Tab-separated table of C-alpha atoms and ligand atoms in Angstrom:
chain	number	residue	atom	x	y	z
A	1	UNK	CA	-17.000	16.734	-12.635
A	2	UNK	CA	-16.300	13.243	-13.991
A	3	UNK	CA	-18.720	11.515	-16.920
A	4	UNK	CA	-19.391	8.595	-15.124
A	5	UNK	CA	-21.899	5.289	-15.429
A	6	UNK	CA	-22.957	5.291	-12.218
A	7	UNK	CA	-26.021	2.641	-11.582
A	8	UNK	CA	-26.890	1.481	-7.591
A	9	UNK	CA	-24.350	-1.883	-8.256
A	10	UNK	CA	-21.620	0.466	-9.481
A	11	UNK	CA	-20.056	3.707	-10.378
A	12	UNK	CA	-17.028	3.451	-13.152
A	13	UNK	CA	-15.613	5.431	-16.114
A	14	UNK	CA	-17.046	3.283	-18.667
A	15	UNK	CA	-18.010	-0.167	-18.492
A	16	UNK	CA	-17.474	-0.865	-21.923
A	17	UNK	CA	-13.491	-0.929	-20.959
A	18	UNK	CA	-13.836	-3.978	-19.033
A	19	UNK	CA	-12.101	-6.367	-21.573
A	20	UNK	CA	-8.972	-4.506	-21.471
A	21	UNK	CA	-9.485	-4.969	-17.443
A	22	UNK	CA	-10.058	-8.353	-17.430
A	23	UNK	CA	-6.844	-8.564	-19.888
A	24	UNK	CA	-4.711	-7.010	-17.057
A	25	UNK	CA	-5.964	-8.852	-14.347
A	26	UNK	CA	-5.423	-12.434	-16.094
A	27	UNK	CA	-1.968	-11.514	-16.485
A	28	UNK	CA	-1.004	-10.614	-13.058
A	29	UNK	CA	-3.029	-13.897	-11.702
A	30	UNK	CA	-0.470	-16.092	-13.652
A	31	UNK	CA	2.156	-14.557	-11.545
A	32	UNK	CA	-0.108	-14.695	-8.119
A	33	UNK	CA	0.848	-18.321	-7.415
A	34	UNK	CA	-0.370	-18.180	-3.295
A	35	UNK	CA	-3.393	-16.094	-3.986
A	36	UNK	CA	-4.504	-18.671	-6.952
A	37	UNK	CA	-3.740	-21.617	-4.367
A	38	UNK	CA	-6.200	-19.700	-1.306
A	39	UNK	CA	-8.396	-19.216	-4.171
A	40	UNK	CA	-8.896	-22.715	-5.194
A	41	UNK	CA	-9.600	-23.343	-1.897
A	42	UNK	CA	-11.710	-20.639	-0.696
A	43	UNK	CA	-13.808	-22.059	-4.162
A	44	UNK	CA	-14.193	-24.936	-2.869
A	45	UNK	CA	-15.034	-24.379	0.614
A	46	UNK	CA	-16.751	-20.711	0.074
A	47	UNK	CA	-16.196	-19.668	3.581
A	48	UNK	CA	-17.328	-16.112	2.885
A	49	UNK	CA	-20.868	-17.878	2.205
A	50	UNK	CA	-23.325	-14.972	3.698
A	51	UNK	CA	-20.612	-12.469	4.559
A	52	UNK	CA	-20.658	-9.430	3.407
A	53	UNK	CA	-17.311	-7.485	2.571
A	54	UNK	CA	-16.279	-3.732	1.894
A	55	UNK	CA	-12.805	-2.718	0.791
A	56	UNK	CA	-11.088	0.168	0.364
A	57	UNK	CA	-7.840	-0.374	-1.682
A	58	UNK	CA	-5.988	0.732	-4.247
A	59	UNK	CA	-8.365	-1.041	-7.463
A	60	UNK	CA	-5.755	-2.027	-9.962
A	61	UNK	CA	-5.118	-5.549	-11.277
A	62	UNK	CA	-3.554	-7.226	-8.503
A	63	UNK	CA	-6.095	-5.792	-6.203
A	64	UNK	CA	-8.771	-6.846	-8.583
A	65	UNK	CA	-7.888	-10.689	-7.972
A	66	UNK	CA	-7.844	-10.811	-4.205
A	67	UNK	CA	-11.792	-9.000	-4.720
A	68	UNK	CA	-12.714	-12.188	-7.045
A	69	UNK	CA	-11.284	-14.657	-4.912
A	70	UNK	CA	-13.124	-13.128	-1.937
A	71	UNK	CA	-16.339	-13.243	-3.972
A	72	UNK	CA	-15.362	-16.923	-5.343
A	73	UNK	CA	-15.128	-17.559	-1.618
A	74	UNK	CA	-18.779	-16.668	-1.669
A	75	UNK	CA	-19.079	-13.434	-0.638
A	76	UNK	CA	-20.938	-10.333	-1.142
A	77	UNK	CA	-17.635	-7.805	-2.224
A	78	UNK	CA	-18.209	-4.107	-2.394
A	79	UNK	CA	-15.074	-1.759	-3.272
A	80	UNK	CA	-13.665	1.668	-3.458
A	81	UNK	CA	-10.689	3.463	-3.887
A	82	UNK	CA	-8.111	3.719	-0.903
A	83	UNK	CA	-6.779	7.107	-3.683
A	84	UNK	CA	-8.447	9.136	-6.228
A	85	UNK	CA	-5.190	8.936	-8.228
A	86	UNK	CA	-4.931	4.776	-8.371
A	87	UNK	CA	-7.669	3.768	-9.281
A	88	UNK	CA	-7.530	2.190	-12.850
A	89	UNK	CA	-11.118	2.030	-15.147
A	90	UNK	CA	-10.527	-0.719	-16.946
A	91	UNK	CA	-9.726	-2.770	-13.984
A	92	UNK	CA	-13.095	-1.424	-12.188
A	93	UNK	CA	-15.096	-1.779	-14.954
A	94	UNK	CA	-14.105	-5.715	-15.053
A	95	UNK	CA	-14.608	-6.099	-11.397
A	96	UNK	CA	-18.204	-4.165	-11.832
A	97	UNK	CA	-18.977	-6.702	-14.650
A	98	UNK	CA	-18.307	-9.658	-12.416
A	99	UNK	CA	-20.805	-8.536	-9.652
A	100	UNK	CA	-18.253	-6.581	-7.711
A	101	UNK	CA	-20.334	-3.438	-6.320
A	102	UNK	CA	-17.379	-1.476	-6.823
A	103	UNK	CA	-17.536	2.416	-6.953
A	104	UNK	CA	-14.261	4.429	-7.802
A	105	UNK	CA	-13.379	6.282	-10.853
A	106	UNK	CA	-9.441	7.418	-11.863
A	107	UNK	CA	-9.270	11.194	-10.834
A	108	UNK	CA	-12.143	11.260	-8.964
A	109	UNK	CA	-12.590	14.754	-6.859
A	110	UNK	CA	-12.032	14.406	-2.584
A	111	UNK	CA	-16.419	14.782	-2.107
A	112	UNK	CA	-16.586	12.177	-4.597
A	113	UNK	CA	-13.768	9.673	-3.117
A	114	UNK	CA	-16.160	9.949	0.436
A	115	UNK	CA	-19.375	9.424	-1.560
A	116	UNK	CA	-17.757	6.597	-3.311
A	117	UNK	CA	-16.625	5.107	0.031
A	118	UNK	CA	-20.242	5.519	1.841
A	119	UNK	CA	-21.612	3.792	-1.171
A	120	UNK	CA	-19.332	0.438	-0.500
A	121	UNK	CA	-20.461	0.654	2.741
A	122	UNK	CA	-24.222	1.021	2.365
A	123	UNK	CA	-23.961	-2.864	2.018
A	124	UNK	CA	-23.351	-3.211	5.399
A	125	UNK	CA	-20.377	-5.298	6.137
A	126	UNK	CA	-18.867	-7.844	7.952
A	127	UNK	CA	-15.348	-7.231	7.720
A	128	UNK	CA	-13.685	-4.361	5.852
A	129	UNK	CA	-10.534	-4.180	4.441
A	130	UNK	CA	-8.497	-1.185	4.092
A	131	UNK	CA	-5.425	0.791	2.663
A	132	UNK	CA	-4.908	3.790	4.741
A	133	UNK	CA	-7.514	3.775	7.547
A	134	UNK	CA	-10.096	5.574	6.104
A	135	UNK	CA	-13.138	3.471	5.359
A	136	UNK	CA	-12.293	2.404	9.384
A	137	UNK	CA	-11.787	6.061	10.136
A	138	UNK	CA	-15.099	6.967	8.221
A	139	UNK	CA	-17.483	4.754	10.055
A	140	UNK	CA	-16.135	5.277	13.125
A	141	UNK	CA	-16.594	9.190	12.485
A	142	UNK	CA	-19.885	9.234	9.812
A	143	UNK	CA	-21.075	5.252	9.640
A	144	UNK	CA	-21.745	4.236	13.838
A	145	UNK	CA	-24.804	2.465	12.748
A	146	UNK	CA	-22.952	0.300	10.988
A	147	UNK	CA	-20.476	-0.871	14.344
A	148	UNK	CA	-22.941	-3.814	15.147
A	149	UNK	CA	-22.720	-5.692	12.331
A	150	UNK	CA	-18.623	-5.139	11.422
A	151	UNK	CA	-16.568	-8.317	12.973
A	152	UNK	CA	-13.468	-6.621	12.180
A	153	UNK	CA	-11.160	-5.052	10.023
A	154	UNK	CA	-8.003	-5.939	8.390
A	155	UNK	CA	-5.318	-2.786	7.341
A	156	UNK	CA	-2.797	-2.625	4.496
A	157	UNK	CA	-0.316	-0.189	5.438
A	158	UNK	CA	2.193	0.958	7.672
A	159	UNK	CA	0.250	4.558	7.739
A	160	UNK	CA	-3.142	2.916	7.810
A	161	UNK	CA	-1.807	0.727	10.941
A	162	UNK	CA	-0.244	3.724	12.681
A	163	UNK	CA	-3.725	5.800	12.806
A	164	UNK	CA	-5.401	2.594	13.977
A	165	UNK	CA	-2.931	2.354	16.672
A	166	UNK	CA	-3.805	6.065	17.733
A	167	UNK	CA	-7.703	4.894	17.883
A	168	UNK	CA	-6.547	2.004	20.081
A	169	UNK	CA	-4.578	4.066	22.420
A	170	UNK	CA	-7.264	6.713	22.571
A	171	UNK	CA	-9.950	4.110	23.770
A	172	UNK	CA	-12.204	4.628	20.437
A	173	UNK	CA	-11.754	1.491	18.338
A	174	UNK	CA	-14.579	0.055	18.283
A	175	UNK	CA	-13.719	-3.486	16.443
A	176	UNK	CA	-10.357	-5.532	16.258
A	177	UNK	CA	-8.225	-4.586	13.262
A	178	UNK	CA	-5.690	-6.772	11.720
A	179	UNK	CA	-2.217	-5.281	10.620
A	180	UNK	CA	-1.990	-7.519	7.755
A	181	UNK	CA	1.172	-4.539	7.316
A	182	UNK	CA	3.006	-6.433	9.861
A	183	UNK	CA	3.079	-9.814	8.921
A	184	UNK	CA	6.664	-10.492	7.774
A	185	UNK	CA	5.644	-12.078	4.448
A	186	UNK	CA	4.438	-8.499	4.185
A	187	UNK	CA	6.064	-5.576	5.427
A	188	UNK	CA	9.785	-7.078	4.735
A	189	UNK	CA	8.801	-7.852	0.654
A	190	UNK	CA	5.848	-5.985	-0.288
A	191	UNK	CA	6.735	-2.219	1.756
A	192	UNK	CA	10.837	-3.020	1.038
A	193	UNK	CA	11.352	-5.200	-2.395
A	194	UNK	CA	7.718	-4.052	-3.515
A	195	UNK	CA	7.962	0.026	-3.018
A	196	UNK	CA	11.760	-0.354	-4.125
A	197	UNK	CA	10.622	-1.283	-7.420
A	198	UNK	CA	7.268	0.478	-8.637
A	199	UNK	CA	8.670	3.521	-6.862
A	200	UNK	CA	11.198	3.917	-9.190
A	201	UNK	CA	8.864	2.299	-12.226
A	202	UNK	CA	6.621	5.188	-11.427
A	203	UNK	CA	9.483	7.688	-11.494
A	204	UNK	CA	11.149	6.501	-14.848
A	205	UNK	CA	8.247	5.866	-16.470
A	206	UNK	CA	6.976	9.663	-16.104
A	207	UNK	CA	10.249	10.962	-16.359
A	208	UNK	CA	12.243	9.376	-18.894
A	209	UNK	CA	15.328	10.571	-16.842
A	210	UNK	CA	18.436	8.921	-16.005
A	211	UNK	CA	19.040	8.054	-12.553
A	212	UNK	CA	22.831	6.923	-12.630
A	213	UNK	CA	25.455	9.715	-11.675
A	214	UNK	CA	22.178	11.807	-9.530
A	215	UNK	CA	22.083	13.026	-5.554
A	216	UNK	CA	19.121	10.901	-4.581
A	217	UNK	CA	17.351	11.712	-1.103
A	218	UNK	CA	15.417	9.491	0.609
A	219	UNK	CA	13.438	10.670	2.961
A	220	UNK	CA	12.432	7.950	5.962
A	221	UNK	CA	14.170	4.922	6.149
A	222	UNK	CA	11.488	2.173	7.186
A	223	UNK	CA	11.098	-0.177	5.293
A	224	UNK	CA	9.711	0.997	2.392
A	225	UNK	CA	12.910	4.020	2.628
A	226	UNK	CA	15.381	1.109	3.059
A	227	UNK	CA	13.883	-0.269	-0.596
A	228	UNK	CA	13.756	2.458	-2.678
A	229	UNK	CA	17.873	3.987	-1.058
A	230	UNK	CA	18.814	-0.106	-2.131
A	231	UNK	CA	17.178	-0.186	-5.880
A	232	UNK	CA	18.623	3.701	-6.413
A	233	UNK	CA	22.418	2.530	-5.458
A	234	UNK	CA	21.616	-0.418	-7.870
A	235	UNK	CA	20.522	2.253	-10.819
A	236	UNK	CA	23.887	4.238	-10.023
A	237	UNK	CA	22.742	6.994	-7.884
A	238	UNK	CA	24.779	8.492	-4.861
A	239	UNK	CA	22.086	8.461	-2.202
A	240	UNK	CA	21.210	10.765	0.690
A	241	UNK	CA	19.216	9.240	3.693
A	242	UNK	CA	16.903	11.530	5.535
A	243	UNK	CA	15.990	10.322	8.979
A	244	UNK	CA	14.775	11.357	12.101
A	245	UNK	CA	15.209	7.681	14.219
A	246	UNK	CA	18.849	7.445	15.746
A	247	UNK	CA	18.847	4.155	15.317
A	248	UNK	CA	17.530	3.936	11.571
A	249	UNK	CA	20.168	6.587	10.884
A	250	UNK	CA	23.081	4.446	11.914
A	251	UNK	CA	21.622	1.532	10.134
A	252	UNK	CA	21.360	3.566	7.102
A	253	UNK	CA	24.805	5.105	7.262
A	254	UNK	CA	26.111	1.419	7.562
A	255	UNK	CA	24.402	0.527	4.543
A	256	UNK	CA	26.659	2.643	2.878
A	257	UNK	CA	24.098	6.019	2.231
A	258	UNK	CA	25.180	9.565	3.139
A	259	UNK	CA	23.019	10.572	5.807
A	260	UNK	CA	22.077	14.236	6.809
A	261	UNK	CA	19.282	16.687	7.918
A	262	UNK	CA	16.966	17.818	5.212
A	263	UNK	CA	18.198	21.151	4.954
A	264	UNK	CA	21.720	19.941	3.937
A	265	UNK	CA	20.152	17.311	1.594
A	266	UNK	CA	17.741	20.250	-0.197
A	267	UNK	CA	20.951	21.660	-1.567
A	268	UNK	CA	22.671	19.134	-3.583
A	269	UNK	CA	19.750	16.398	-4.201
A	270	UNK	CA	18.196	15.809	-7.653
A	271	UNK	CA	15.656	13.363	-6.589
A	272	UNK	CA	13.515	13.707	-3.654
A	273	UNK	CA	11.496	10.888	-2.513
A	274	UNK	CA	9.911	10.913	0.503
A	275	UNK	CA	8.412	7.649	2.414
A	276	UNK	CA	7.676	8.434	5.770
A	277	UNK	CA	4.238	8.772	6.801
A	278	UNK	CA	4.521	12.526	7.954
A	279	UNK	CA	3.817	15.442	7.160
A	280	UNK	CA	5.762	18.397	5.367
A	281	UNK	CA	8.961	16.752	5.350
A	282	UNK	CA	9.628	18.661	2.269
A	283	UNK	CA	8.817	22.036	2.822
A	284	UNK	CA	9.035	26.158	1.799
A	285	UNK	CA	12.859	26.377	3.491
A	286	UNK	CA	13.807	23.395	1.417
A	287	UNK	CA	12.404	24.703	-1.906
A	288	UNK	CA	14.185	27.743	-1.126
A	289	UNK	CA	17.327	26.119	-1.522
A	290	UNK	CA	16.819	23.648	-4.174
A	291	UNK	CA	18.825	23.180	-7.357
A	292	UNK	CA	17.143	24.157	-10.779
A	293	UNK	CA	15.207	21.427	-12.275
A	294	UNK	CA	14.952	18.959	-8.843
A	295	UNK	CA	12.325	16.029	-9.410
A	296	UNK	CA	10.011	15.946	-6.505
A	297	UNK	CA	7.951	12.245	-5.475
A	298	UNK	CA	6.266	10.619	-2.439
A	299	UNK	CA	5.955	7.264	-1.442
A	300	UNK	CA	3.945	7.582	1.419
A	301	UNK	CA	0.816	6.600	1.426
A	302	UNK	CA	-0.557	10.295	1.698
A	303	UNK	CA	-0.047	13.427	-0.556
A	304	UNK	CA	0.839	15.470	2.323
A	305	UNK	CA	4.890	14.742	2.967
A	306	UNK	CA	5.819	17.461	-0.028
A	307	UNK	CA	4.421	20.385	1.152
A	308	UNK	CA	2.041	21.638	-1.995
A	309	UNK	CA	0.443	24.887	-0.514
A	310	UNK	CA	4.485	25.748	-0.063
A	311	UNK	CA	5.156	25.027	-3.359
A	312	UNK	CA	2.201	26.875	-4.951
A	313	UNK	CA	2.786	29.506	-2.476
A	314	UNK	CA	6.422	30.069	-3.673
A	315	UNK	CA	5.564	29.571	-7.803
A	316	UNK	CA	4.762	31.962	-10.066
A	317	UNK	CA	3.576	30.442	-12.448
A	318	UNK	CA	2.805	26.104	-12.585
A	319	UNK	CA	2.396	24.169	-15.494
A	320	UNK	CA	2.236	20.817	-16.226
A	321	UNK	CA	5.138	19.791	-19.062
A	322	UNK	CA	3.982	16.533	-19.059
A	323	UNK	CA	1.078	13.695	-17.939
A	324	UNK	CA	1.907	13.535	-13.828
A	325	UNK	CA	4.193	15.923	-13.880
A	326	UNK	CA	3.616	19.929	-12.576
A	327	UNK	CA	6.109	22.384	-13.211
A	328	UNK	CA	6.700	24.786	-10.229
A	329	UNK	CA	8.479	28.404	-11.514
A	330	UNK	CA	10.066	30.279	-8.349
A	331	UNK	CA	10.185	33.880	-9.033
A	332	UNK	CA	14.281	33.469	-9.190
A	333	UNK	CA	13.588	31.335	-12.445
A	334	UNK	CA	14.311	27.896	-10.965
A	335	UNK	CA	11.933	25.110	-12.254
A	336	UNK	CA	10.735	22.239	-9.482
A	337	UNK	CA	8.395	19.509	-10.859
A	338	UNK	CA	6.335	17.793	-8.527
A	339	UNK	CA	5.368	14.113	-9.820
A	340	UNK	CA	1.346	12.572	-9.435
A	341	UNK	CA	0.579	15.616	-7.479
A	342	UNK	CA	2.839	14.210	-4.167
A	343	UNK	CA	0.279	11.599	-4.569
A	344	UNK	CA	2.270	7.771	-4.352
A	345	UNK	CA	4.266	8.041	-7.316
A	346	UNK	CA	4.014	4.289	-7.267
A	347	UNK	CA	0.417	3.816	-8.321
A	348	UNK	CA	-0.972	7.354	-9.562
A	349	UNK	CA	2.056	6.956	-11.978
A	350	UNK	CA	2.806	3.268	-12.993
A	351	UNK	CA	0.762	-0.080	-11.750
A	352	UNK	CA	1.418	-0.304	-8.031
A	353	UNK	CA	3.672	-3.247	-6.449
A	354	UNK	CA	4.645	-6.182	-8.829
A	355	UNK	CA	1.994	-9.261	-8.944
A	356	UNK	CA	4.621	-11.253	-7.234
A	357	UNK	CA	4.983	-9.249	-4.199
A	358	UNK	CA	1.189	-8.331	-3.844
A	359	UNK	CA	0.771	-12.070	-4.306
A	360	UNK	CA	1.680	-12.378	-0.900
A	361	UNK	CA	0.252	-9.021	0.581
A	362	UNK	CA	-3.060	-10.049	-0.764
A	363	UNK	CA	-2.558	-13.898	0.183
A	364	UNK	CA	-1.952	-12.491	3.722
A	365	UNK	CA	-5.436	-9.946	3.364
A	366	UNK	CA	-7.727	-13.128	2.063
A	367	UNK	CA	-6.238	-15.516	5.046
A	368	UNK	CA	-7.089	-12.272	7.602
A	369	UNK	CA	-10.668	-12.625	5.823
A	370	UNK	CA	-11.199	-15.976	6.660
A	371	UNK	CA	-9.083	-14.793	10.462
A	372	UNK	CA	-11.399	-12.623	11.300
A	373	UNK	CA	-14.692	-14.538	10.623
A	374	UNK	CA	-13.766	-17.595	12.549
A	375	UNK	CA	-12.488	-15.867	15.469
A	376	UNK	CA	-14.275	-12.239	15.421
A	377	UNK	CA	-16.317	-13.137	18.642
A	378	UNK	CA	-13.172	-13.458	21.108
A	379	UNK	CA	-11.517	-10.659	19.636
A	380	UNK	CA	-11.231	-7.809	21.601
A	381	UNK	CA	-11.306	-4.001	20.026
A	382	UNK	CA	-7.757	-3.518	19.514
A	383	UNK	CA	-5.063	-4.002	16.934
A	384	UNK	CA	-3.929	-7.784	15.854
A	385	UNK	CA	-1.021	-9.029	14.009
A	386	UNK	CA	-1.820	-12.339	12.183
A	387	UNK	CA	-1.077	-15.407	14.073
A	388	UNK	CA	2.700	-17.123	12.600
A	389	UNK	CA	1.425	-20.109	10.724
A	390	UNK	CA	0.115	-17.723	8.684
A	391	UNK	CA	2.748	-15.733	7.690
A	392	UNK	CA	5.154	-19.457	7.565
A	393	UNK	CA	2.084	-20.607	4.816
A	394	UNK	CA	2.106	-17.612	2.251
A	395	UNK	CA	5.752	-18.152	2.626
A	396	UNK	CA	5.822	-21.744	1.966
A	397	UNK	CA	3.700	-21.647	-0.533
A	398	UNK	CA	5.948	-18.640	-2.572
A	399	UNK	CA	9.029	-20.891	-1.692
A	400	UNK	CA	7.191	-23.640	-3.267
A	401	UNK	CA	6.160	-22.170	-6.753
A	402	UNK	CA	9.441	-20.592	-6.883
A	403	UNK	CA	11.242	-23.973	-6.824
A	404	UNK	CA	12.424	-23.734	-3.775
A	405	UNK	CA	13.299	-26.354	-1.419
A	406	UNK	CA	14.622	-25.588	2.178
A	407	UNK	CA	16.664	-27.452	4.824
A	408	UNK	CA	14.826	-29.289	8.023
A	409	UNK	CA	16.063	-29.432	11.376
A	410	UNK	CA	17.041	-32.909	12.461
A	411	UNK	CA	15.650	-34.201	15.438
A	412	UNK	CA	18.813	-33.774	17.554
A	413	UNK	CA	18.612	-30.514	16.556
A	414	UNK	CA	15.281	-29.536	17.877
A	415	UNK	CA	16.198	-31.247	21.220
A	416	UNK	CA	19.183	-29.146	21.025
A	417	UNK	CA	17.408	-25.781	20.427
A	418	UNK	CA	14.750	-27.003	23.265
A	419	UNK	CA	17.321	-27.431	25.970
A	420	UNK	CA	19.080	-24.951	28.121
A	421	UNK	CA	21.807	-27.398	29.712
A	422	UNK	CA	24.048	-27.593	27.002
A	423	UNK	CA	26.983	-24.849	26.973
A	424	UNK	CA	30.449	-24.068	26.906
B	1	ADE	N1	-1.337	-2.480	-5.372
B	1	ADE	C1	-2.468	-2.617	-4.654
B	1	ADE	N2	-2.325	-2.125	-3.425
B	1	ADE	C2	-1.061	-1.649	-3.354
B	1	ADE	C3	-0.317	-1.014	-2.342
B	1	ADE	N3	-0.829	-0.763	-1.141
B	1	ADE	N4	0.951	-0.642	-2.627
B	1	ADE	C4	1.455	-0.895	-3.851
B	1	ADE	N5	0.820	-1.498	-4.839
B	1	ADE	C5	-0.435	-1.888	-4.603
């Protein structure tokens, strides 16, 4: 049980940590170019006037600056963690200073994650936004009363958009959702260029190992896979592809990876990282065959793709050599170490995404806001992707506060792509 300050506008660590929050979060905003432009306008125009929002997401910096934009746009913001490992108390304590009902703590048990979540809810919102599915998932199972008033729902994440899909194709989604997860401006930067990076920021940074001359296996090559196998060639890795899609196989075995079944990979890999939304992918035959001393992460969005009740089952004894890292002793001697608990090594062990990337991502949630308000009554229960322009302004707008300029078609050229006479 946590020490908490816990009043009915919040629940944080310690709200005295705030200025070391608010430090974090004015860094990352310099580097949030698209989400400072939507916020100068969303000041301006607040089109969240009235509206009441909930959010379950991951609360660290960036995160932080798309919830005070949304309340700059007006609205009422409430907030909770989307993991009990990510969430980061001086960030929350900030966010709770500026009026954010915000209720999360770092560590926080499973009961208290829930009771955290009902509390964001108990303001009754408009929209929600979520990471993972489960503030949707938990009023649809524990919060019905709550259906009437809920426009919609935007989702971060590839796993959070797959479960939504389920609850579409099983007839029980009862508002429209927006897979703000695939919007190209997010899915190809933020889940490839995004989870390349803090995946391996997480696993340095707890490790302090060296990564050239390793076996690293990748399990899942989506996008977030195809990220992580690119930035661990870069380091100087030989990597191993995991895969289970035929066609994602091939792709990955033209990029130049080694490609094989788990069971071949368990036996000469020194880095496992697994990123594909499933369950036990890593599991008591593969232990059984691991090297001595094997480093052990997920990237997936749950803690449930390295199988832990294998791994405690097989230990005899566990011990944790270091912060976010558990030592698993097989009875034959051999030491694995399991990193953040499986939880994403990403953010329970380093910051999450760079501010660049979740620039966009969180450009892309406030725009599926403002989406969702002005067009919630002809929406239909199901699952949305955001409309083009969209996705063509957040990238604009990066291209522009990068520098860059980009070629126009001419008008001959239009004409030309418009017609269907021209040929041989
Ligand atoms: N920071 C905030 N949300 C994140 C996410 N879903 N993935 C990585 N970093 C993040």
């Amino acid at each position: 049980m946590l020490v908490v300050d816990c009043t009915k506008d919040y629940c944080v660590k310690d709200i005295s940590l705030a200025p070391e929050g608010w430090k974090k979060i004015d860094w990352v905003s310099r580097f949030m170019p698209v989400l400072r432009a939507i916020r100068e306008d969303f000041e301006r125009r607040k089109p969240f006037k009235g509206v009441k929002i909930a959010a379950t997401l991951h609360l660290e910096m960036k995160t932080a600056f798309l919830l005070l934009t949304l309340k700059a746009a007006g609205a009422e913001v409430s907030a909770a963690a989307s993991n009990p490992l990510s969430t980061q108390d001086d960030v929350v304590a900030a966010l709770a200073e500026a009026g954010i009902k915000v209720y999360a703590i770092r560590g926080e048990t499973r009961e208290e994650y829930y009771e955290n979540m009902h509390r964001a809810l108990d303001i009754g919102p408009n929209i929600i936004i979520d990471d993972g599915a489960d503030m949707v998932s938990v009023v649809h199972r524990e919060r019905q009363e709550l259906i009437d008033e809920i426009w919609g729902a935007s989702e971060e994440t590839t796993t959070g958009v797959i479960r939504l899909r389920a609850m579409e194709r099983d007839g029980v989604l009862r508002f429209p959702v927006i897979a703000v997860n695939d919007a190209y401006t997010k899915y190809l930067f933020d889940n490839r260029y995004g989870t390349g990076q803090s995946t391996w920021d997480g696993i340095i940074r707890t490790t302090n190992l060296l990564i050239a001359g390793k076996n690293v296996v990748v399990v899942g090559y989506g996008w977030c896979g195809r990220g992580i196998a690119m930035r661990a060639r870069g380091l100087g890795a030989t990597v191993i592809v995991v895969e289970v899609d035929p066609i994602r196989a091939l792709e990955a075995r033209m990029d130049g990876f080694l490609v094989m079944p788990m069971r071949e990979a368990a036996k000469i890999g020194d880095i496992f990282i697994t990123a594909t939304g499933n369950i036990n992918c890593i599991r008591r035959e593969h232990f059984e065959v691991m090297k001595d001393g094997v480093i052990l992460a997920n990237a997936g969005h749950f803690d449930v793709e390295i199988s832990k009740p294998d791994l405690e089952a097989l230990a005899v004894e566990i011990s944790q050599p270091r912060p976010n890292i558990t030592e698993y002793r097989l009875a034959d001697g051999r030491r694995l170490y399991l990193l953040a608990e499986g939880r994403l090594v990403n953010l329970a062990a380093a910051d999450g995404h760079p501010a660049e990337i979740m620039d966009m991502s969180f450009a892309l949630q406030a725009k599926a806001a403002e989406y969702i308000k002005e067009n919630h009554e002809r929406l239909e229960p199901k699952v949305y992707t955001l409309p083009r322009e969209i996705d063509e302004m957040v990238a604009r707008i990066k291209l522009r506060a990068m520098g860059i300029e980009i070629e126009e078609l001419t008008e001959e050229q239009k004409r030309y792509l418009e017609s269907w006479e021209h040929g041989t």
